[in-house]
Amino acid sequence: LFPYTTLFRSGPPDPPTDMDKNEKDDLQDETEDPGSLKMGTQVSKPVVSVPFEIDISVYDANDKLNKKSKDKILVESESASLMFSDNGKSWDEKIKVKADGGVASIFVKSSNAGTGKIIASSGELDAAVLEVTSVEPKEKNLKMKIKTKDGTEEILLQFKKQ
């Protein structure tokens, strides 16, 4: 036959007791929520080959901007047509940027029309995903004003079909 064990108790279970609000019970998870990343852009319809800016923000567990953050953030995409830059000059398929004061700004450009996902991740923080849909330019020439550290500059972009 099978071995078994029998437990006996001499009375009803103990009544529930109040816990001190500062005391943690054994069932609570000991790990803290490290926070999350959030991404956003002011551009609703990015144009192919035209850089646009994205802000990546670090939020704490209380969903407040973590201004003390100096986290390094990896930015990448599943789409080979999306490229990233922290200065608007050199472009790569993925970059690491520092979130000074809890915010990092980068430039993004797409080589093809269509939808792609941008993923920002950093250590234990919850990753952020931003979906962007780039469109073909309506005009062959496009004048654009860019903010620089010296003020505002105007550039002329010329598009050619390939």
mmCIF file with all atom_site columns, C-alpha atoms in Angstrom:
data_model
loop_
_atom_site.group_PDB
_atom_site.id
_atom_site.type_symbol
_atom_site.label_atom_id
_atom_site.label_alt_id
_atom_site.label_comp_id
_atom_site.label_asym_id
_atom_site.label_entity_id
_atom_site.label_seq_id
_atom_site.pdbx_PDB_ins_code
_atom_site.Cartn_x
_atom_site.Cartn_y
_atom_site.Cartn_z
_atom_site.occupancy
_atom_site.B_iso_or_equiv
_atom_site.pdbx_formal_charge
_atom_site.auth_seq_id
_atom_site.auth_comp_id
_atom_site.auth_asym_id
_atom_site.auth_atom_id
_atom_site.pdbx_PDB_model_num
ATOM 1   C CA . LEU A 1 1   ? 0.000   0.000  0.000   1.00 0.00 ? 1   LEU A CA 1
ATOM 2   C CA . PHE A 1 2   ? 0.953   3.698  -0.276  1.00 0.00 ? 2   PHE A CA 1
ATOM 3   C CA . PRO A 1 3   ? 2.497   5.566  2.664   1.00 0.00 ? 3   PRO A CA 1
ATOM 4   C CA . TYR A 1 4   ? 0.491   8.514  3.930   1.00 0.00 ? 4   TYR A CA 1
ATOM 5   C CA . THR A 1 5   ? 0.543   11.145 6.644   1.00 0.00 ? 5   THR A CA 1
ATOM 6   C CA . THR A 1 6   ? -2.351  12.436 8.689   1.00 0.00 ? 6   THR A CA 1
ATOM 7   C CA . LEU A 1 7   ? -2.310  15.851 10.391  1.00 0.00 ? 7   LEU A CA 1
ATOM 8   C CA . PHE A 1 8   ? -4.573  16.661 13.309  1.00 0.00 ? 8   PHE A CA 1
ATOM 9   C CA . ARG A 1 9   ? -5.434  20.034 14.793  1.00 0.00 ? 9   ARG A CA 1
ATOM 10  C CA . SER A 1 10  ? -7.007  20.352 18.193  1.00 0.00 ? 10  SER A CA 1
ATOM 11  C CA . GLY A 1 11  ? -9.326  23.228 17.323  1.00 0.00 ? 11  GLY A CA 1
ATOM 12  C CA . PRO A 1 12  ? -10.464 25.798 14.753  1.00 0.00 ? 12  PRO A CA 1
ATOM 13  C CA . PRO A 1 13  ? -7.911  27.943 12.875  1.00 0.00 ? 13  PRO A CA 1
ATOM 14  C CA . ASP A 1 14  ? -6.644  31.139 14.488  1.00 0.00 ? 14  ASP A CA 1
ATOM 15  C CA . PRO A 1 15  ? -8.715  34.266 13.723  1.00 0.00 ? 15  PRO A CA 1
ATOM 16  C CA . PRO A 1 16  ? -7.212  36.790 11.246  1.00 0.00 ? 16  PRO A CA 1
ATOM 17  C CA . THR A 1 17  ? -5.029  39.528 12.710  1.00 0.00 ? 17  THR A CA 1
ATOM 18  C CA . ASP A 1 18  ? -4.376  43.085 11.546  1.00 0.00 ? 18  ASP A CA 1
ATOM 19  C CA . MET A 1 19  ? -0.976  43.765 10.021  1.00 0.00 ? 19  MET A CA 1
ATOM 20  C CA . ASP A 1 20  ? 1.075   46.880 10.616  1.00 0.00 ? 20  ASP A CA 1
ATOM 21  C CA . LYS A 1 21  ? 0.889   48.984 7.413   1.00 0.00 ? 21  LYS A CA 1
ATOM 22  C CA . ASN A 1 22  ? 4.702   49.178 7.265   1.00 0.00 ? 22  ASN A CA 1
ATOM 23  C CA . GLU A 1 23  ? 5.105   45.417 7.661   1.00 0.00 ? 23  GLU A CA 1
ATOM 24  C CA . LYS A 1 24  ? 5.386   43.298 4.517   1.00 0.00 ? 24  LYS A CA 1
ATOM 25  C CA . ASP A 1 25  ? 3.721   39.912 4.410   1.00 0.00 ? 25  ASP A CA 1
ATOM 26  C CA . ASP A 1 26  ? 5.508   36.880 3.024   1.00 0.00 ? 26  ASP A CA 1
ATOM 27  C CA . LEU A 1 27  ? 3.361   36.900 -0.090  1.00 0.00 ? 27  LEU A CA 1
ATOM 28  C CA . GLN A 1 28  ? 4.517   40.299 -1.371  1.00 0.00 ? 28  GLN A CA 1
ATOM 29  C CA . ASP A 1 29  ? 7.166   40.309 -4.050  1.00 0.00 ? 29  ASP A CA 1
ATOM 30  C CA . GLU A 1 30  ? 10.471  41.587 -2.711  1.00 0.00 ? 30  GLU A CA 1
ATOM 31  C CA . THR A 1 31  ? 11.510  43.086 -6.066  1.00 0.00 ? 31  THR A CA 1
ATOM 32  C CA . GLU A 1 32  ? 10.745  46.700 -6.874  1.00 0.00 ? 32  GLU A CA 1
ATOM 33  C CA . ASP A 1 33  ? 9.449   47.919 -10.205 1.00 0.00 ? 33  ASP A CA 1
ATOM 34  C CA . PRO A 1 34  ? 12.487  49.644 -11.736 1.00 0.00 ? 34  PRO A CA 1
ATOM 35  C CA . GLY A 1 35  ? 10.403  51.916 -13.973 1.00 0.00 ? 35  GLY A CA 1
ATOM 36  C CA . SER A 1 36  ? 9.937   52.210 -17.708 1.00 0.00 ? 36  SER A CA 1
ATOM 37  C CA . LEU A 1 37  ? 10.924  53.962 -20.911 1.00 0.00 ? 37  LEU A CA 1
ATOM 38  C CA . LYS A 1 38  ? 8.511   56.005 -23.029 1.00 0.00 ? 38  LYS A CA 1
ATOM 39  C CA . MET A 1 39  ? 9.001   57.345 -26.562 1.00 0.00 ? 39  MET A CA 1
ATOM 40  C CA . GLY A 1 40  ? 7.282   60.063 -28.521 1.00 0.00 ? 40  GLY A CA 1
ATOM 41  C CA . THR A 1 41  ? 7.635   62.277 -31.563 1.00 0.00 ? 41  THR A CA 1
ATOM 42  C CA . GLN A 1 42  ? 5.993   65.476 -32.781 1.00 0.00 ? 42  GLN A CA 1
ATOM 43  C CA . VAL A 1 43  ? 5.985   64.201 -36.399 1.00 0.00 ? 43  VAL A CA 1
ATOM 44  C CA . SER A 1 44  ? 2.755   62.474 -37.428 1.00 0.00 ? 44  SER A CA 1
ATOM 45  C CA . LYS A 1 45  ? 3.838   61.392 -40.938 1.00 0.00 ? 45  LYS A CA 1
ATOM 46  C CA . PRO A 1 46  ? 7.612   61.088 -41.343 1.00 0.00 ? 46  PRO A CA 1
ATOM 47  C CA . VAL A 1 47  ? 8.847   61.544 -44.919 1.00 0.00 ? 47  VAL A CA 1
ATOM 48  C CA . VAL A 1 48  ? 11.271  59.028 -46.434 1.00 0.00 ? 48  VAL A CA 1
ATOM 49  C CA . SER A 1 49  ? 14.913  60.209 -46.149 1.00 0.00 ? 49  SER A CA 1
ATOM 50  C CA . VAL A 1 50  ? 13.986  63.205 -43.943 1.00 0.00 ? 50  VAL A CA 1
ATOM 51  C CA . PRO A 1 51  ? 15.290  62.944 -40.369 1.00 0.00 ? 51  PRO A CA 1
ATOM 52  C CA . PHE A 1 52  ? 12.834  63.477 -37.539 1.00 0.00 ? 52  PHE A CA 1
ATOM 53  C CA . GLU A 1 53  ? 13.357  63.683 -33.788 1.00 0.00 ? 53  GLU A CA 1
ATOM 54  C CA . ILE A 1 54  ? 12.234  61.212 -31.125 1.00 0.00 ? 54  ILE A CA 1
ATOM 55  C CA . ASP A 1 55  ? 12.376  61.790 -27.370 1.00 0.00 ? 55  ASP A CA 1
ATOM 56  C CA . ILE A 1 56  ? 12.969  58.842 -25.042 1.00 0.00 ? 56  ILE A CA 1
ATOM 57  C CA . SER A 1 57  ? 12.090  59.419 -21.380 1.00 0.00 ? 57  SER A CA 1
ATOM 58  C CA . VAL A 1 58  ? 12.927  57.378 -18.285 1.00 0.00 ? 58  VAL A CA 1
ATOM 59  C CA . TYR A 1 59  ? 10.095  57.030 -15.762 1.00 0.00 ? 59  TYR A CA 1
ATOM 60  C CA . ASP A 1 60  ? 10.349  55.665 -12.221 1.00 0.00 ? 60  ASP A CA 1
ATOM 61  C CA . ALA A 1 61  ? 8.073   53.060 -10.607 1.00 0.00 ? 61  ALA A CA 1
ATOM 62  C CA . ASN A 1 62  ? 5.571   55.835 -9.758  1.00 0.00 ? 62  ASN A CA 1
ATOM 63  C CA . ASP A 1 63  ? 5.328   56.845 -13.438 1.00 0.00 ? 63  ASP A CA 1
ATOM 64  C CA . LYS A 1 64  ? 7.144   60.149 -12.842 1.00 0.00 ? 64  LYS A CA 1
ATOM 65  C CA . LEU A 1 65  ? 10.016  61.416 -14.982 1.00 0.00 ? 65  LEU A CA 1
ATOM 66  C CA . ASN A 1 66  ? 13.246  60.223 -13.382 1.00 0.00 ? 66  ASN A CA 1
ATOM 67  C CA . LYS A 1 67  ? 15.332  63.398 -13.683 1.00 0.00 ? 67  LYS A CA 1
ATOM 68  C CA . LYS A 1 68  ? 18.231  61.740 -11.826 1.00 0.00 ? 68  LYS A CA 1
ATOM 69  C CA . SER A 1 69  ? 18.524  59.040 -14.486 1.00 0.00 ? 69  SER A CA 1
ATOM 70  C CA . LYS A 1 70  ? 21.739  58.665 -16.411 1.00 0.00 ? 70  LYS A CA 1
ATOM 71  C CA . ASP A 1 71  ? 20.703  55.350 -17.977 1.00 0.00 ? 71  ASP A CA 1
ATOM 72  C CA . LYS A 1 72  ? 22.228  54.213 -21.264 1.00 0.00 ? 72  LYS A CA 1
ATOM 73  C CA . ILE A 1 73  ? 19.446  53.394 -23.699 1.00 0.00 ? 73  ILE A CA 1
ATOM 74  C CA . LEU A 1 74  ? 19.780  51.041 -26.662 1.00 0.00 ? 74  LEU A CA 1
ATOM 75  C CA . VAL A 1 75  ? 17.650  52.115 -29.630 1.00 0.00 ? 75  VAL A CA 1
ATOM 76  C CA . GLU A 1 76  ? 17.081  49.716 -32.519 1.00 0.00 ? 76  GLU A CA 1
ATOM 77  C CA . SER A 1 77  ? 14.475  48.483 -34.989 1.00 0.00 ? 77  SER A CA 1
ATOM 78  C CA . GLU A 1 78  ? 13.318  45.254 -36.575 1.00 0.00 ? 78  GLU A CA 1
ATOM 79  C CA . SER A 1 79  ? 13.167  47.165 -39.869 1.00 0.00 ? 79  SER A CA 1
ATOM 80  C CA . ALA A 1 80  ? 16.407  47.522 -41.841 1.00 0.00 ? 80  ALA A CA 1
ATOM 81  C CA . SER A 1 81  ? 15.075  50.724 -43.428 1.00 0.00 ? 81  SER A CA 1
ATOM 82  C CA . LEU A 1 82  ? 15.180  52.700 -40.144 1.00 0.00 ? 82  LEU A CA 1
ATOM 83  C CA . MET A 1 83  ? 18.452  54.378 -39.149 1.00 0.00 ? 83  MET A CA 1
ATOM 84  C CA . PHE A 1 84  ? 19.364  56.286 -35.977 1.00 0.00 ? 84  PHE A CA 1
ATOM 85  C CA . SER A 1 85  ? 21.674  59.150 -35.026 1.00 0.00 ? 85  SER A CA 1
ATOM 86  C CA . ASP A 1 86  ? 22.395  61.113 -31.889 1.00 0.00 ? 86  ASP A CA 1
ATOM 87  C CA . ASN A 1 87  ? 23.856  64.054 -33.825 1.00 0.00 ? 87  ASN A CA 1
ATOM 88  C CA . GLY A 1 88  ? 22.113  63.997 -37.248 1.00 0.00 ? 88  GLY A CA 1
ATOM 89  C CA . LYS A 1 89  ? 25.422  63.321 -39.033 1.00 0.00 ? 89  LYS A CA 1
ATOM 90  C CA . SER A 1 90  ? 26.426  59.686 -38.533 1.00 0.00 ? 90  SER A CA 1
ATOM 91  C CA . TRP A 1 91  ? 23.721  57.016 -38.928 1.00 0.00 ? 91  TRP A CA 1
ATOM 92  C CA . ASP A 1 92  ? 23.533  53.422 -37.724 1.00 0.00 ? 92  ASP A CA 1
ATOM 93  C CA . GLU A 1 93  ? 21.028  50.550 -37.398 1.00 0.00 ? 93  GLU A CA 1
ATOM 94  C CA . LYS A 1 94  ? 21.217  50.796 -33.592 1.00 0.00 ? 94  LYS A CA 1
ATOM 95  C CA . ILE A 1 95  ? 22.697  53.277 -31.150 1.00 0.00 ? 95  ILE A CA 1
ATOM 96  C CA . LYS A 1 96  ? 23.217  53.756 -27.411 1.00 0.00 ? 96  LYS A CA 1
ATOM 97  C CA . VAL A 1 97  ? 22.353  57.138 -25.936 1.00 0.00 ? 97  VAL A CA 1
ATOM 98  C CA . LYS A 1 98  ? 22.557  58.536 -22.415 1.00 0.00 ? 98  LYS A CA 1
ATOM 99  C CA . ALA A 1 99  ? 19.405  59.835 -20.739 1.00 0.00 ? 99  ALA A CA 1
ATOM 100 C CA . ASP A 1 100 ? 20.770  62.892 -18.949 1.00 0.00 ? 100 ASP A CA 1
ATOM 101 C CA . GLY A 1 101 ? 18.053  64.332 -16.753 1.00 0.00 ? 101 GLY A CA 1
ATOM 102 C CA . GLY A 1 102 ? 15.810  61.408 -17.691 1.00 0.00 ? 102 GLY A CA 1
ATOM 103 C CA . VAL A 1 103 ? 15.437  62.345 -21.376 1.00 0.00 ? 103 VAL A CA 1
ATOM 104 C CA . ALA A 1 104 ? 17.396  61.462 -24.523 1.00 0.00 ? 104 ALA A CA 1
ATOM 105 C CA . SER A 1 105 ? 16.695  62.843 -27.997 1.00 0.00 ? 105 SER A CA 1
ATOM 106 C CA . ILE A 1 106 ? 17.684  61.076 -31.200 1.00 0.00 ? 106 ILE A CA 1
ATOM 107 C CA . PHE A 1 107 ? 17.116  61.449 -34.924 1.00 0.00 ? 107 PHE A CA 1
ATOM 108 C CA . VAL A 1 108 ? 15.468  58.776 -37.050 1.00 0.00 ? 108 VAL A CA 1
ATOM 109 C CA . LYS A 1 109 ? 15.157  58.442 -40.808 1.00 0.00 ? 109 LYS A CA 1
ATOM 110 C CA . SER A 1 110 ? 13.704  55.807 -43.061 1.00 0.00 ? 110 SER A CA 1
ATOM 111 C CA . SER A 1 111 ? 15.008  54.756 -46.455 1.00 0.00 ? 111 SER A CA 1
ATOM 112 C CA . ASN A 1 112 ? 11.647  53.258 -47.546 1.00 0.00 ? 112 ASN A CA 1
ATOM 113 C CA . ALA A 1 113 ? 7.965   54.071 -47.189 1.00 0.00 ? 113 ALA A CA 1
ATOM 114 C CA . GLY A 1 114 ? 6.102   51.817 -44.773 1.00 0.00 ? 114 GLY A CA 1
ATOM 115 C CA . THR A 1 115 ? 5.678   50.983 -41.112 1.00 0.00 ? 115 THR A CA 1
ATOM 116 C CA . GLY A 1 116 ? 8.461   50.062 -38.707 1.00 0.00 ? 116 GLY A CA 1
ATOM 117 C CA . LYS A 1 117 ? 8.823   49.615 -34.966 1.00 0.00 ? 117 LYS A CA 1
ATOM 118 C CA . ILE A 1 118 ? 11.463  51.434 -32.926 1.00 0.00 ? 118 ILE A CA 1
ATOM 119 C CA . ILE A 1 119 ? 12.479  49.703 -29.698 1.00 0.00 ? 119 ILE A CA 1
ATOM 120 C CA . ALA A 1 120 ? 14.211  51.436 -26.772 1.00 0.00 ? 120 ALA A CA 1
ATOM 121 C CA . SER A 1 121 ? 15.583  49.297 -23.934 1.00 0.00 ? 121 SER A CA 1
ATOM 122 C CA . SER A 1 122 ? 17.784  49.791 -20.889 1.00 0.00 ? 122 SER A CA 1
ATOM 123 C CA . GLY A 1 123 ? 18.634  47.193 -18.258 1.00 0.00 ? 123 GLY A CA 1
ATOM 124 C CA . GLU A 1 124 ? 15.656  46.256 -16.101 1.00 0.00 ? 124 GLU A CA 1
ATOM 125 C CA . LEU A 1 125 ? 13.448  49.152 -17.254 1.00 0.00 ? 125 LEU A CA 1
ATOM 126 C CA . ASP A 1 126 ? 10.335  48.218 -19.219 1.00 0.00 ? 126 ASP A CA 1
ATOM 127 C CA . ALA A 1 127 ? 11.141  48.724 -22.913 1.00 0.00 ? 127 ALA A CA 1
ATOM 128 C CA . ALA A 1 128 ? 9.311   51.247 -25.094 1.00 0.00 ? 128 ALA A CA 1
ATOM 129 C CA . VAL A 1 129 ? 8.050   50.538 -28.607 1.00 0.00 ? 129 VAL A CA 1
ATOM 130 C CA . LEU A 1 130 ? 7.058   53.244 -31.075 1.00 0.00 ? 130 LEU A CA 1
ATOM 131 C CA . GLU A 1 131 ? 5.481   52.420 -34.423 1.00 0.00 ? 131 GLU A CA 1
ATOM 132 C CA . VAL A 1 132 ? 6.225   54.903 -37.218 1.00 0.00 ? 132 VAL A CA 1
ATOM 133 C CA . THR A 1 133 ? 4.864   54.985 -40.744 1.00 0.00 ? 133 THR A CA 1
ATOM 134 C CA . SER A 1 134 ? 7.035   56.790 -43.283 1.00 0.00 ? 134 SER A CA 1
ATOM 135 C CA . VAL A 1 135 ? 5.504   58.182 -46.465 1.00 0.00 ? 135 VAL A CA 1
ATOM 136 C CA . GLU A 1 136 ? 6.937   59.107 -49.857 1.00 0.00 ? 136 GLU A CA 1
ATOM 137 C CA . PRO A 1 137 ? 7.442   62.864 -50.368 1.00 0.00 ? 137 PRO A CA 1
ATOM 138 C CA . LYS A 1 138 ? 4.681   64.628 -52.288 1.00 0.00 ? 138 LYS A CA 1
ATOM 139 C CA . GLU A 1 139 ? 7.087   67.162 -53.734 1.00 0.00 ? 139 GLU A CA 1
ATOM 140 C CA . LYS A 1 140 ? 10.405  66.739 -55.538 1.00 0.00 ? 140 LYS A CA 1
ATOM 141 C CA . ASN A 1 141 ? 11.948  69.619 -53.610 1.00 0.00 ? 141 ASN A CA 1
ATOM 142 C CA . LEU A 1 142 ? 11.311  70.331 -49.980 1.00 0.00 ? 142 LEU A CA 1
ATOM 143 C CA . LYS A 1 143 ? 12.439  73.336 -47.949 1.00 0.00 ? 143 LYS A CA 1
ATOM 144 C CA . MET A 1 144 ? 13.003  72.550 -44.338 1.00 0.00 ? 144 MET A CA 1
ATOM 145 C CA . LYS A 1 145 ? 13.877  74.668 -41.299 1.00 0.00 ? 145 LYS A CA 1
ATOM 146 C CA . ILE A 1 146 ? 16.178  73.040 -38.760 1.00 0.00 ? 146 ILE A CA 1
ATOM 147 C CA . LYS A 1 147 ? 16.981  74.243 -35.254 1.00 0.00 ? 147 LYS A CA 1
ATOM 148 C CA . THR A 1 148 ? 20.711  74.310 -34.592 1.00 0.00 ? 148 THR A CA 1
ATOM 149 C CA . LYS A 1 149 ? 22.750  75.546 -31.660 1.00 0.00 ? 149 LYS A CA 1
ATOM 150 C CA . ASP A 1 150 ? 23.430  78.710 -33.717 1.00 0.00 ? 150 ASP A CA 1
ATOM 151 C CA . GLY A 1 151 ? 19.763  79.366 -34.468 1.00 0.00 ? 151 GLY A CA 1
ATOM 152 C CA . THR A 1 152 ? 17.546  78.233 -37.355 1.00 0.00 ? 152 THR A CA 1
ATOM 153 C CA . GLU A 1 153 ? 18.825  77.148 -40.754 1.00 0.00 ? 153 GLU A CA 1
ATOM 154 C CA . GLU A 1 154 ? 16.902  76.451 -43.933 1.00 0.00 ? 154 GLU A CA 1
ATOM 155 C CA . ILE A 1 155 ? 17.897  73.563 -46.185 1.00 0.00 ? 155 ILE A CA 1
ATOM 156 C CA . LEU A 1 156 ? 16.616  72.351 -49.541 1.00 0.00 ? 156 LEU A CA 1
ATOM 157 C CA . LEU A 1 157 ? 16.023  68.620 -49.973 1.00 0.00 ? 157 LEU A CA 1
ATOM 158 C CA . GLN A 1 158 ? 15.729  67.193 -53.471 1.00 0.00 ? 158 GLN A CA 1
ATOM 159 C CA . PHE A 1 159 ? 14.119  63.800 -53.968 1.00 0.00 ? 159 PHE A CA 1
ATOM 160 C CA . LYS A 1 160 ? 14.807  61.453 -56.872 1.00 0.00 ? 160 LYS A CA 1
ATOM 161 C CA . LYS A 1 161 ? 12.992  58.243 -57.730 1.00 0.00 ? 161 LYS A CA 1
ATOM 162 C CA . GLN A 1 162 ? 15.278  55.219 -57.717 1.00 0.00 ? 162 GLN A CA 1
#
